Coordinates of C-alpha atoms in Angstrom, one line a residue:
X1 CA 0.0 0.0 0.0
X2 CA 2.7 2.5 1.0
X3 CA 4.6 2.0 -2.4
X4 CA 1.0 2.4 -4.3
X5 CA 0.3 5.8 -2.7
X6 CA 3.9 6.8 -3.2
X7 CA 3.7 6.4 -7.0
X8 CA -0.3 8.1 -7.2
X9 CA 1.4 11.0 -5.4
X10 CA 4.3 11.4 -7.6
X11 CA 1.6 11.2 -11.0
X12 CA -0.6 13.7 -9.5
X13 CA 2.6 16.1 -8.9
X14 CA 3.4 15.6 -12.4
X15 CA -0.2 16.0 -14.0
X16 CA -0.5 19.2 -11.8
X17 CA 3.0 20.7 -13.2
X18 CA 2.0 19.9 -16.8
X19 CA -1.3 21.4 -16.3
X20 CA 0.4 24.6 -15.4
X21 CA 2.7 24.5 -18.6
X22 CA -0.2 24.0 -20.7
X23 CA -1.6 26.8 -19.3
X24 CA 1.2 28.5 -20.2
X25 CA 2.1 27.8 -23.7
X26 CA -0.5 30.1 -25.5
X27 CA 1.3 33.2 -23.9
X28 CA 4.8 32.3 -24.5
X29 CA 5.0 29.7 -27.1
X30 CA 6.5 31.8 -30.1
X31 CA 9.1 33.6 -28.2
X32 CA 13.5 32.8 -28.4
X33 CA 14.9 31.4 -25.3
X34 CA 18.4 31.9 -24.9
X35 CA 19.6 31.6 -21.2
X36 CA 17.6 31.2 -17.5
X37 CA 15.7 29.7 -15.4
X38 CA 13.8 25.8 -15.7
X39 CA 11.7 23.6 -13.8
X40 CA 11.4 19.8 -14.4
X41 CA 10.3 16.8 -13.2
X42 CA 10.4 13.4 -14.4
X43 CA 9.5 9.8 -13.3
X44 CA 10.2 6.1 -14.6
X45 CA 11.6 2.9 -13.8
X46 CA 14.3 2.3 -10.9
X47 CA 16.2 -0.3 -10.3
X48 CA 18.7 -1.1 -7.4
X49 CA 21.1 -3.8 -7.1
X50 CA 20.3 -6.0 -4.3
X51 CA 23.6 -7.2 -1.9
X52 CA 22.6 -10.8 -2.1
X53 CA 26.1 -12.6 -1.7
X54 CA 26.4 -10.3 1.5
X55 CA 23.2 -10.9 3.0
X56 CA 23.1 -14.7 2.4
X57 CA 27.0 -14.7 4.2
X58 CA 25.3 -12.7 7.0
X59 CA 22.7 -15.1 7.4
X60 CA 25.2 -17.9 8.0
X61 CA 27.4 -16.1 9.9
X62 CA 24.5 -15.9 12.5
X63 CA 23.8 -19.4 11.9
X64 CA 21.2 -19.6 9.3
X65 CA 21.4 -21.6 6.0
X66 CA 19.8 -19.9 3.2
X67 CA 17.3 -22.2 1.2
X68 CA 15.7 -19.6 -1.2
X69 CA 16.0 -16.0 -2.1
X70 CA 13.7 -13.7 -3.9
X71 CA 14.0 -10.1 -4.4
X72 CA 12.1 -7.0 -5.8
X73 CA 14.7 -4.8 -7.1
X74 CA 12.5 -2.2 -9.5
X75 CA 10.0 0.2 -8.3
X76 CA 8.8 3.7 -10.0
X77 CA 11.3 6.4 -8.8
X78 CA 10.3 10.2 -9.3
X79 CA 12.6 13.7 -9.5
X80 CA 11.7 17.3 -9.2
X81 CA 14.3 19.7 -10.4
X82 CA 15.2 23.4 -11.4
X83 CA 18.3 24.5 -13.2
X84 CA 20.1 27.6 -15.1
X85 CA 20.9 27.4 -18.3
X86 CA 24.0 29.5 -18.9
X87 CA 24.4 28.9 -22.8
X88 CA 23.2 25.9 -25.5
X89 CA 26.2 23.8 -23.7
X90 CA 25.9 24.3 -20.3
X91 CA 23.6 24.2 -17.0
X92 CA 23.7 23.2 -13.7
X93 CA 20.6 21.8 -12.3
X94 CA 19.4 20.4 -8.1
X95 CA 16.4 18.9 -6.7
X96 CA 14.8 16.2 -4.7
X97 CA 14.5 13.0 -5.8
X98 CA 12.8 9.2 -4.2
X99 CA 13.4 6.0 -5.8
X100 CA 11.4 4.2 -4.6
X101 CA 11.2 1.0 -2.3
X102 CA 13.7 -1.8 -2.8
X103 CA 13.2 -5.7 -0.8
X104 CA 14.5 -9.2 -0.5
X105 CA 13.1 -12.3 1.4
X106 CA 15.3 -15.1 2.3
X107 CA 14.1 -18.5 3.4
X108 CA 16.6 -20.3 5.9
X109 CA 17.0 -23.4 7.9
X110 CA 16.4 -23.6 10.7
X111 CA 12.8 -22.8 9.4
X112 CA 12.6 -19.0 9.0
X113 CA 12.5 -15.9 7.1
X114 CA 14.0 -13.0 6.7
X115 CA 12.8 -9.8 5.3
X116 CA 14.1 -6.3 4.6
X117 CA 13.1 -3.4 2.9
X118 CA 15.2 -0.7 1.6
X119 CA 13.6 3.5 0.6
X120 CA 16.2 5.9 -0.5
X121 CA 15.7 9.6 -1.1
X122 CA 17.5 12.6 -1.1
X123 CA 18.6 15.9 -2.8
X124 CA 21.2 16.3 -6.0
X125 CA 23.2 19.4 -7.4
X126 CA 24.3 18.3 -11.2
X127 CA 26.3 20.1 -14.1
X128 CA 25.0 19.1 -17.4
X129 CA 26.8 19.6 -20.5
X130 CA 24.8 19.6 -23.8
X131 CA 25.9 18.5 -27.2
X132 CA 23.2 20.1 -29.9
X133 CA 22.6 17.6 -32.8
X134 CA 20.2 19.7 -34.6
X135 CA 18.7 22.9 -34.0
X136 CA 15.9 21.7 -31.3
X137 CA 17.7 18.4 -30.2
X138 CA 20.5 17.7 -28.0
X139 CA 22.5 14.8 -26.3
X140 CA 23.8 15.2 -23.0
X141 CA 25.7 14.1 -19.7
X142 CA 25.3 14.8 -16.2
X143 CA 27.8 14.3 -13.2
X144 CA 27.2 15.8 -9.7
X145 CA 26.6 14.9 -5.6
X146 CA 23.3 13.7 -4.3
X147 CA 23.0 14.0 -0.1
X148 CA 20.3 11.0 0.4
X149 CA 18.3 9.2 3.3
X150 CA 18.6 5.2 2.8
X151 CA 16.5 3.8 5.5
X152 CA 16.2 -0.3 5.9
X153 CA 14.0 -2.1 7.9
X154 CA 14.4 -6.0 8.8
X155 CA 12.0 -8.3 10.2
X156 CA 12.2 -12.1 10.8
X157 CA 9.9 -14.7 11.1
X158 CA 10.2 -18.4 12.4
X159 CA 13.3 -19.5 13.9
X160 CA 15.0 -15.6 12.6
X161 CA 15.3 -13.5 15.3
X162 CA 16.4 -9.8 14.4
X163 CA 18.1 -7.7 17.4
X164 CA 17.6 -4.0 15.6
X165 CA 14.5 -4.1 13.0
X166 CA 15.3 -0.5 11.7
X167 CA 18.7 1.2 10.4
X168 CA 18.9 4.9 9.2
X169 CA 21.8 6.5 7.4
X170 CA 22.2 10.0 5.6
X171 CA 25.4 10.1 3.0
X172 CA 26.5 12.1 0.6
X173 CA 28.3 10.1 -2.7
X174 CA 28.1 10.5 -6.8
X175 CA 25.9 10.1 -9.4
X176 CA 25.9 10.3 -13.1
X177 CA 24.0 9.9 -16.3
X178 CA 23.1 10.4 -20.0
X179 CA 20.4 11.2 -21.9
X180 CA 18.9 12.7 -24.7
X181 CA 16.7 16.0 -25.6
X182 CA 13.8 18.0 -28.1
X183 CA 12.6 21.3 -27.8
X184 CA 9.3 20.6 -28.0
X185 CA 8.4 24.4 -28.2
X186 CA 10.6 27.2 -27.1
X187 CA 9.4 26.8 -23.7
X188 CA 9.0 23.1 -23.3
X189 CA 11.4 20.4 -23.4
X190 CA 11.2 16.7 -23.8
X191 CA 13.7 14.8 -22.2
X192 CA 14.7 10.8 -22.1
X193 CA 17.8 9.8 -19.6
X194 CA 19.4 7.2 -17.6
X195 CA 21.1 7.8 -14.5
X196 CA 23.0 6.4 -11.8
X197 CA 23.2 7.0 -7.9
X198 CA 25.9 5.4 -6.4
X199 CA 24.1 4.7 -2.4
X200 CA 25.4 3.3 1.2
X201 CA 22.7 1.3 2.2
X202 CA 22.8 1.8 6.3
X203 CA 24.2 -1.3 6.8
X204 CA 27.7 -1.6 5.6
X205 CA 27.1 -2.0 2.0
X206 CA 27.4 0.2 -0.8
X207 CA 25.6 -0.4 -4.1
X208 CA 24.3 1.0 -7.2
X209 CA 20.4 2.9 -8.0
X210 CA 19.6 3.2 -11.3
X211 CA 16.5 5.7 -12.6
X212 CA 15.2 5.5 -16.4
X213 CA 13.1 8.4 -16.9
X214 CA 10.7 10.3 -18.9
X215 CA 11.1 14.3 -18.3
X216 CA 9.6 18.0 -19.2
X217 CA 11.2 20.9 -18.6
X218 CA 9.5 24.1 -18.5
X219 CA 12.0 27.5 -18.9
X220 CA 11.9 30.6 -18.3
X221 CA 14.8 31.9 -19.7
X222 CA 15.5 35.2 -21.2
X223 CA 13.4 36.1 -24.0
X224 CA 14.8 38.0 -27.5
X225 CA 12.7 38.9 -29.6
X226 CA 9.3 36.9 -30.8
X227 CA 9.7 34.9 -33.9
X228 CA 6.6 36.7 -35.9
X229 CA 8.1 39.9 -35.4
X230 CA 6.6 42.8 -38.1
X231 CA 9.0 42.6 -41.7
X232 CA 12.2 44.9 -41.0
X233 CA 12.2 48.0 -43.7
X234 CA 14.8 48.1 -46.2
X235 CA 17.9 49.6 -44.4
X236 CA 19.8 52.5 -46.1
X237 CA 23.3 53.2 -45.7
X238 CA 24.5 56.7 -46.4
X239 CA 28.6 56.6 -47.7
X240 CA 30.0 60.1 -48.0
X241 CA 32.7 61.9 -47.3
X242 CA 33.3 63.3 -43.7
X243 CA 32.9 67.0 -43.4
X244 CA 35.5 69.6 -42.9
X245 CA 35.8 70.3 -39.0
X246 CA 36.7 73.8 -40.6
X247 CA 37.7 75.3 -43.8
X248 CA 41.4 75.1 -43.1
X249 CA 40.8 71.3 -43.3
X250 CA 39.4 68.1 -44.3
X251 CA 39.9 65.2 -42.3
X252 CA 38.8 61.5 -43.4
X253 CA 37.7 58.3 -41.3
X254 CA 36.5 55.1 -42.2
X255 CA 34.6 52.1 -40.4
X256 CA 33.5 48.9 -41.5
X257 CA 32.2 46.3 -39.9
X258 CA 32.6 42.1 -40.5
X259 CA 30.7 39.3 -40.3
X260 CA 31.6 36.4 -38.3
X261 CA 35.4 34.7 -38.8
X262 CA 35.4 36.5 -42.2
X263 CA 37.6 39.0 -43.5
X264 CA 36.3 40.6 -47.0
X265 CA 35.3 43.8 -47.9
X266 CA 31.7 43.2 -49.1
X267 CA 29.5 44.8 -51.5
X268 CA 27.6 46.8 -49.1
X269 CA 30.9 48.8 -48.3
X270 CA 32.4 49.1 -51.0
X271 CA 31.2 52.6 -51.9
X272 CA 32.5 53.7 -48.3
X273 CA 35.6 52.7 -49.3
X274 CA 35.0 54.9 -52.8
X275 CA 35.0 57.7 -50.9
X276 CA 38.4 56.9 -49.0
X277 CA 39.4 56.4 -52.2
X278 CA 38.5 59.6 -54.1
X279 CA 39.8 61.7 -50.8
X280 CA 43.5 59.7 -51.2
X281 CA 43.5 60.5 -54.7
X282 CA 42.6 64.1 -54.3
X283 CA 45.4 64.6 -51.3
X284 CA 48.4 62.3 -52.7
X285 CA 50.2 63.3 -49.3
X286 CA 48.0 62.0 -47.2
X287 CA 49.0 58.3 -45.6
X288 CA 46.4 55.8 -43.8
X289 CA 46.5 53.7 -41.3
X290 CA 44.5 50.8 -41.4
X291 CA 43.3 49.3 -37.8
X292 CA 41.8 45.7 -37.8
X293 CA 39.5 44.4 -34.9
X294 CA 37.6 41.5 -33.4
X295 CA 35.0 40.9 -30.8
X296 CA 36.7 38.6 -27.7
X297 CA 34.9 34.9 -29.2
X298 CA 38.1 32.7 -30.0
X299 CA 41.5 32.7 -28.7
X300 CA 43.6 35.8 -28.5
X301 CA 45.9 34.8 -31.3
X302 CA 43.3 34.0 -33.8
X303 CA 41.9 37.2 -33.1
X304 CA 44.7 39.2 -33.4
X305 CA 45.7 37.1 -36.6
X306 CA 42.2 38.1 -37.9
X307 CA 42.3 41.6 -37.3
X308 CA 45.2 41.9 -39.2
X309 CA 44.4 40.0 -42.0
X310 CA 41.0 42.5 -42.3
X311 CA 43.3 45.3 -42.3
X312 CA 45.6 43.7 -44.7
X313 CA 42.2 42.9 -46.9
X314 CA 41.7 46.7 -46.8
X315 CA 44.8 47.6 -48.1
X316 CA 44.8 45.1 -50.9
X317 CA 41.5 46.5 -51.9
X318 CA 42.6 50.1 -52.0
X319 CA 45.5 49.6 -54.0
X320 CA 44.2 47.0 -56.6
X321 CA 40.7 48.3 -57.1
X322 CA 41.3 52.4 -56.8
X323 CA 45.4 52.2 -57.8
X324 CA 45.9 53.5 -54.2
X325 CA 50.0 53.7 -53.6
X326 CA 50.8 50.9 -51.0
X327 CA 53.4 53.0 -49.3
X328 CA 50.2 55.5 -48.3
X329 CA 48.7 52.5 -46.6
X330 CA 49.8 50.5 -43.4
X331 CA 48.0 47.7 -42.1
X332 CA 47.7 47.0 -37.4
X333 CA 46.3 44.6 -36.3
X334 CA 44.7 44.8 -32.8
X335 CA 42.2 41.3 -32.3
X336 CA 40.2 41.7 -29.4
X337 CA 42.2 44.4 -27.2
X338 CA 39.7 47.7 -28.3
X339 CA 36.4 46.8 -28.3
X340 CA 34.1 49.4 -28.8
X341 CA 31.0 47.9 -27.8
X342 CA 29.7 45.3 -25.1
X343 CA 31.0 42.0 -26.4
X344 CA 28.4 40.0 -23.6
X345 CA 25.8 41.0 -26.4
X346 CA 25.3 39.6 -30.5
X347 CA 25.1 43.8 -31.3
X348 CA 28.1 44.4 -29.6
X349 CA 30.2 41.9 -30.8
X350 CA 29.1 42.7 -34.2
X351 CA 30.5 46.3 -33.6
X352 CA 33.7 45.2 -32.3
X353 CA 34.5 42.9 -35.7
X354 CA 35.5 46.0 -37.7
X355 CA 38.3 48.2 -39.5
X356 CA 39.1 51.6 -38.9
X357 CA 41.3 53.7 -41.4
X358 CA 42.9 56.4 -39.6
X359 CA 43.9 59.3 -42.0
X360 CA 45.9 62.1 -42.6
X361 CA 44.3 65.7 -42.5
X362 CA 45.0 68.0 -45.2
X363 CA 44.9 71.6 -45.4
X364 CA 43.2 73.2 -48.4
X365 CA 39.8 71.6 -49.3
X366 CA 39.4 74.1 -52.6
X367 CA 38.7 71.9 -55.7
X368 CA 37.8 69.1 -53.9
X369 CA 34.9 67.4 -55.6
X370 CA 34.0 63.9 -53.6
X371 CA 31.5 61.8 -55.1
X372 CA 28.1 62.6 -54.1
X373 CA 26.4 60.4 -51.6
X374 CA 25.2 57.4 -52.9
X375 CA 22.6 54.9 -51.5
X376 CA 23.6 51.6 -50.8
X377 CA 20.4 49.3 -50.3
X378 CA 20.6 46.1 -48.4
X379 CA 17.4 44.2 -47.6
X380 CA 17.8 41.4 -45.4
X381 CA 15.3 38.3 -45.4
X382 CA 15.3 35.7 -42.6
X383 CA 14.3 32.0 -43.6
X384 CA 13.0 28.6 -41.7
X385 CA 15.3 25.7 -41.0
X386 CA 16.3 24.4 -44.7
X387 CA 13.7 26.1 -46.3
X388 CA 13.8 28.2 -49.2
X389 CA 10.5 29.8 -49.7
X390 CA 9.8 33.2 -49.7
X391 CA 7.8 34.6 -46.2
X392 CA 4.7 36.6 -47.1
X393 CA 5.6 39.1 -44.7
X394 CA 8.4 40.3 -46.6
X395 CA 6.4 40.9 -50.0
X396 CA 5.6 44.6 -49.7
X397 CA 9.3 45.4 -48.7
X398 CA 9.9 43.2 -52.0
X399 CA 7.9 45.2 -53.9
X400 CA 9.3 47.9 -52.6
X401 CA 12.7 46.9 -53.8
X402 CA 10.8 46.1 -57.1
X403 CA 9.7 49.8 -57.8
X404 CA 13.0 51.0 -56.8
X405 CA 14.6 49.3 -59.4
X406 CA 11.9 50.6 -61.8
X407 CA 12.7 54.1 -61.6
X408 CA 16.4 53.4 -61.8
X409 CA 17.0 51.5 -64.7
X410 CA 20.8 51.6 -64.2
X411 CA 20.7 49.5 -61.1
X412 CA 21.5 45.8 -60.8
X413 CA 21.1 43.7 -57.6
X414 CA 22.9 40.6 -55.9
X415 CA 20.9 38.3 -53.9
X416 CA 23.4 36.7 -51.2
X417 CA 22.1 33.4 -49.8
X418 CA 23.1 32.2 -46.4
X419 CA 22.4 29.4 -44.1
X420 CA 23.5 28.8 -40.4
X421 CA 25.3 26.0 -39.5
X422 CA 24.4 22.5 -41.5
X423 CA 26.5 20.4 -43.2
X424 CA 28.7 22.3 -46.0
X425 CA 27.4 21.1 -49.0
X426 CA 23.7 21.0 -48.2
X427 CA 24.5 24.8 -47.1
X428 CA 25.4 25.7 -50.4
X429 CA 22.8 23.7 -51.5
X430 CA 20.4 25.8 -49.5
X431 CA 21.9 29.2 -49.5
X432 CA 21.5 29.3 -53.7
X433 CA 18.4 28.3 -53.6
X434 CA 17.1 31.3 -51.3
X435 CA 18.7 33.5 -53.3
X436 CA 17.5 32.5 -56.4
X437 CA 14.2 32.2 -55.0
X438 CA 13.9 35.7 -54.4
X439 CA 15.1 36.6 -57.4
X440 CA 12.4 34.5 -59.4
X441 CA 9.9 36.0 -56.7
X442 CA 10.8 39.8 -58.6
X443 CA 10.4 38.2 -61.6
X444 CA 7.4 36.4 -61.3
X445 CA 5.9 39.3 -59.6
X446 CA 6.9 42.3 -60.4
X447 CA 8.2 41.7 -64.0
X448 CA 12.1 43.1 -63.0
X449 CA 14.2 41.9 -65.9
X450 CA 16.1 38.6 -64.9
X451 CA 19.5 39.7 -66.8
X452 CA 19.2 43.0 -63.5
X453 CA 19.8 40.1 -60.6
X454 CA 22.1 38.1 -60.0
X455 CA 21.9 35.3 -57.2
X456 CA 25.2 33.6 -55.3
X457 CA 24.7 31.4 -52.0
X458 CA 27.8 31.6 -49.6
X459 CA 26.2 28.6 -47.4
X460 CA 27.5 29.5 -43.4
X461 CA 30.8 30.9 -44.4
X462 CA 29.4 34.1 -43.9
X463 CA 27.5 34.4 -40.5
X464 CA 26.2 37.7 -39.4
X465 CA 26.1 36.2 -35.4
X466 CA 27.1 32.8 -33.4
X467 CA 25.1 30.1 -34.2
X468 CA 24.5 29.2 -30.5
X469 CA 21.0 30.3 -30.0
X470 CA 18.0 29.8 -31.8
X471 CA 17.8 33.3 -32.5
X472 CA 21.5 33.7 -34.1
X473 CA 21.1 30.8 -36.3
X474 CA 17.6 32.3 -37.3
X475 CA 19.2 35.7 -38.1
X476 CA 22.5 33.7 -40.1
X477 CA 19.6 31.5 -42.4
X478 CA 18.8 35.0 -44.6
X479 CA 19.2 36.0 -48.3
X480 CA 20.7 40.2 -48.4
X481 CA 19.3 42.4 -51.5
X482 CA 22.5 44.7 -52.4
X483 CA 21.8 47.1 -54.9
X484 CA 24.8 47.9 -57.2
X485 CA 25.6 51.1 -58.7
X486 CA 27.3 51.6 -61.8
X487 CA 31.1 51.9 -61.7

């Protein structure tokens, strides 16, 4: 009876915490979790392993022989926890935790029996480290402490005669386990797992509990933003040349910023860098230093081995494409040692993967003509998991884009296709297909002239944040409208 209302207690617990994620899945259930707070609780099959060489040598010892021996050794064990997620890979998680009620009966000679019964609860504080197989799936492995209460009670019958029926014991030993998990939703989380609680059972002997269970996990972690959030507006960037502090002079600066590991100058900037260019040319005195950054994600060597290669990249561009004279140029590297921006955040790390070019001032701006400022459209489009179909919320901005390129015949447009982080080839794959999927979509719909767009896929080689959220790999699976201008 007691093992019966133990196991109805532990269901009803379980049906009453579900109830209360169900009731809160409407509110929540289309919003990014990154890091926080959970609450679980699970419940399955435990299993303990019974001392029976021990007890049947204790028997003798006091003078019985030991005819038969039976043993129940499974029982429905039952865990409530809460834990903090610190990032996709890591969290450390405690709670309480019974498994259940363990026996054995023995049948001796001189006619007899003895019978003891073994419960065992206590608490647990785990680390958990995660390995993500997919975006919403994960393997992963636990090792921690449990402090548990094993308490065993003996009684004999016939010719057994036991001197202390009851033995109490509170320890504090290991435990491990494995298991695997699916985001069900971003809120809730399915999890299978296996686990191991290594036990001193009151009596001198140590053994081994096992507990195979079924789990949910509700969190509460920090939210980002929700996943139908409104269609961003084309953004506009405005490259022109920086304005005389006064008319004795006319000073130049330059900032670009990088995506992720990479190291090019990209479409979208390159008409910043016209205007470096068409300043050098007008002031051949003038020298430049270029300064290459990172945000702090990597070791400091790579970093400072990327920053300089940025600023290198820089320099290569000026001279090759605008017949800039090296010796003008020099190249610094600096990795992750000037940040100018939080890097604890995805916008501030984006900030700090930059170049700056440093230049000369020069006295007498007369005759100066810069190039006037030019628009540099880029439209960015965000993409399910391996899909390459075109979200109806982004159809007005598209034909947006569309009339744009009507009234400015001269134009052309890349598409840039990009994925997060799946296999290589199937990134390609994937990333040409959005673009060109957008580009058919301005065909099909709004009659641009094919021969205006070109579409290139760069698969993940060109992320625009880490893909270790759900929200970063959304943002890195986009397709990037850059309008070109006419050389």
């Amino acid at each position: 009876m007691m093992k019966t209302n133990k196991i109805t207690q532990a269901i009803g617990t379980a049906i009453g915490t579900l109830t209360l994620f169900g009731l809160a899945l409407p509110a929540v259930a289309s919003q990014k979790i990154e890091s926080g707070w959970y609450l679980g609780v699970g419940g399955g099959s435990s299993q303990a392993t019974i001392a029976r060489a021990d007890i049947i040598a204790d028997l003798l010892e006091s003078g019985y022989t030991t005819t038969e021996f039976n043993s129940d050794t499974k029982d429905f064990g039952f865990k409530i926890y809460g834990g903090y997620q610190f990032n996709r890979h890591i969290s450390i998680e405690g709670g309480y935790f019974d498994l259940g009620e363990f026996s054995y009966t023995a049948t001796t000679i001189p006619a007899g029996t003895s019978f003891g019964e073994l419960e065992f609860d206590g608490w647990n504080l785990d680390v958990v480290a995660m390995l993500p197989l997919t975006e919403k799936s994960s393997l992963f492995v636990r090792i921690g402490a449990h402090s548990s209460k094993a308490s065993v009670d003996f009684v004999g019958t016939g010719a057994v005669n036991v001197l202390n029926p009851r033995f109490q014991k509170t320890s504090t030993d290991y435990k491990f386990g494995f298991g695997y998990q699916y985001e069900m939703t971003e809120r809730v989380t399915f999890r299978i797992e296996a686990e191991r609680y290594r036990m001193d059972d009151a009596v001198g002997n140590h053994g081994d509990l096992d507990l195979f269970s079924v789990n949910l996990i509700y969190r509460f972690g920090t939210r980002s933003r929700p996943e139908a959030t409104p269609a961003p507006a084309p953004r506009a960037v405005v490259a022109a040349p920086v304005q005389p502090a006064a008319t004795t002079q006319y000073c130049g600066v330059l900032e670009i910023q990088f995506e992720i590991a990479n190291d090019d100058i990209q479409r979208i900037n390159r008409e910043h860098v016209l205007v470096l260019a068409t300043f050098l040319d007008k002031y051949p005195e003038t020298k430049v230093e270029i300064e290459g950054h990172t945000d702090n994600v990597g070791t400091r060597a790579d970093n400072l081995r990327l920053s300089q290669q940025r600023a290198e990249n820089a320099v290569d561009y000026l001279v090759r494409e605008h017949g800039i004279d090296r010796d003008r140029l020099s190249a610094t590297g600096y990795g992750e040692s000037r940040p100018v921006a939080d890097n604890s955040t995805e916008a501030g790390k984006q900030a700090n993967r930059r170049i700056n070019a440093v230049i000369d001032c020069a006295t007498d701006i007369e005759g100066l003509t810069p190039l006037p400022a030019r628009i540099t459209l880029a439209m960015e489009l965000e993409f399910d998991t391996n899909s390459s179909v075109v979200d109806p919320k982004y159809h007005d901005q598209l034909g947006t884009v569309a009339e744009y390129l009507r009234r400015h015949p001269e134009l052309t447009a890349t598409l840039e296709g990009h994925t997060d982080n799946a296999n290589a080839d199937r990134a390609q794959r994937v990333s040409q297909e959005r673009a060109q999927s957008v580009a058919n979509y301005l065909v099909t719909h709004f009659g641009i002239d094919r021969s205006r767009l070109t579409a290139e896929g760069f698969g993940a080689t060109r992320r625009d944040t880490y893909n270790i959220t759900a929200s970063g790999r959304q943002e890195n699976r986009r397709v990037t409208i850059i309008l070109d201008y006419p050389k």
